């Protein structure tokens, strides 16, 4: 049986940046395959661990993370004031390819 690369549990490296310096960072490891519909849940877990507010997540953030392995949340995309210029989420485990909607792991 062919093994899927999407079964690798991805890691997301989150970092806050002020100017050109990293002020905080955190490595978040998912317990299952990446699901783009759960990105908000992942961001909530990450921001809770970093003790920062949760940003507004746009479709462009999800698209950029899935297709380019990075999403950047600017300070203006947070409802509360933050002490950094942006929050960057970067895929730290290679390419994230979500499982197709029609895929069944029972096959």
Coordinates of C-alpha atoms in Angstrom, one line a residue:
X1 CA 0.0 0.0 0.0
X2 CA 1.3 3.5 -0.9
X3 CA 2.1 5.6 2.1
X4 CA 1.1 9.3 2.0
X5 CA 3.4 12.1 2.9
X6 CA 0.5 14.0 4.3
X7 CA 0.6 11.6 7.3
X8 CA 3.8 13.3 8.6
X9 CA 2.8 15.3 11.6
X10 CA 3.8 18.9 10.7
X11 CA 5.4 21.4 12.9
X12 CA 4.7 25.2 12.8
X13 CA 7.3 27.6 13.9
X14 CA 5.7 30.8 15.3
X15 CA 7.8 33.9 15.9
X16 CA 7.0 37.5 16.7
X17 CA 9.3 40.1 15.1
X18 CA 10.0 43.7 16.1
X19 CA 12.2 45.5 13.6
X20 CA 14.5 42.7 12.4
X21 CA 14.7 40.9 15.8
X22 CA 12.8 37.8 16.9
X23 CA 11.2 38.7 20.2
X24 CA 9.4 35.4 20.9
X25 CA 9.3 32.0 19.2
X26 CA 7.5 28.7 19.7
X27 CA 7.5 25.4 17.9
X28 CA 4.0 23.9 17.6
X29 CA 3.7 20.2 16.7
X30 CA 0.4 18.9 15.4
X31 CA -0.9 15.6 16.6
X32 CA -2.4 14.6 13.2
X33 CA -2.1 15.6 9.6
X34 CA -2.5 19.3 8.8
X35 CA -6.1 20.5 8.0
X36 CA -6.4 23.9 6.6
X37 CA -10.0 24.2 8.0
X38 CA -8.5 24.0 11.5
X39 CA -5.9 26.8 11.1
X40 CA -7.8 29.0 13.5
X41 CA -7.6 26.3 16.1
X42 CA -3.8 26.0 15.6
X43 CA -3.3 29.8 15.7
X44 CA -5.3 29.9 19.0
X45 CA -3.1 27.2 20.6
X46 CA 0.1 29.0 19.4
X47 CA -1.0 32.5 20.6
X48 CA -2.0 31.0 23.9
X49 CA 1.4 29.5 24.3
X50 CA 3.1 32.8 23.3
X51 CA 0.8 34.8 25.6
X52 CA -0.3 37.2 22.8
X53 CA -3.7 38.1 21.4
X54 CA -5.2 36.0 18.5
X55 CA -5.1 37.8 15.1
X56 CA -7.9 38.0 12.6
X57 CA -7.4 35.2 10.1
X58 CA -8.1 35.9 6.5
X59 CA -8.4 33.5 3.5
X60 CA -5.1 34.9 2.3
X61 CA -3.4 33.8 5.4
X62 CA -4.6 30.2 4.9
X63 CA -3.8 30.3 1.2
X64 CA -0.2 31.6 1.9
X65 CA 0.4 29.0 4.6
X66 CA -0.8 26.1 2.5
X67 CA 0.8 27.1 -0.8
X68 CA 3.9 29.0 0.3
X69 CA 4.5 27.5 3.8
X70 CA 4.4 30.9 5.6
X71 CA 1.7 33.2 6.9
X72 CA 2.4 36.7 8.3
X73 CA 0.0 38.5 10.6
X74 CA 0.7 42.2 10.8
X75 CA 0.2 44.2 14.0
X76 CA -2.9 45.9 12.4
X77 CA -4.5 42.4 12.1
X78 CA -4.8 42.1 15.8
X79 CA -7.7 43.7 17.6
X80 CA -5.6 44.4 20.7
X81 CA -2.4 46.4 20.7
X82 CA 0.7 44.2 20.4
X83 CA 4.4 44.9 21.1
X84 CA 5.7 43.5 17.8
X85 CA 5.5 44.3 14.1
X86 CA 4.2 40.9 12.9
X87 CA 3.6 37.3 13.9
X88 CA 5.0 34.8 11.4
X89 CA 3.9 31.2 11.1
X90 CA 6.2 29.0 9.1
X91 CA 6.0 25.4 8.2
X92 CA 9.0 23.8 9.8
X93 CA 8.6 20.3 8.6
X94 CA 8.6 20.4 4.8
X95 CA 5.7 20.7 2.5
X96 CA 2.2 20.7 4.0
X97 CA -0.3 19.2 1.5
X98 CA -3.7 18.8 3.0
X99 CA -5.5 15.5 2.3
X100 CA -8.0 15.8 -0.5
X101 CA -11.6 16.0 0.6
X102 CA -12.5 12.8 -1.2
X103 CA -9.7 10.8 0.4
X104 CA -10.6 8.1 2.9
X105 CA -7.9 6.7 5.2
X106 CA -9.8 3.4 5.3
X107 CA -8.9 2.5 1.7

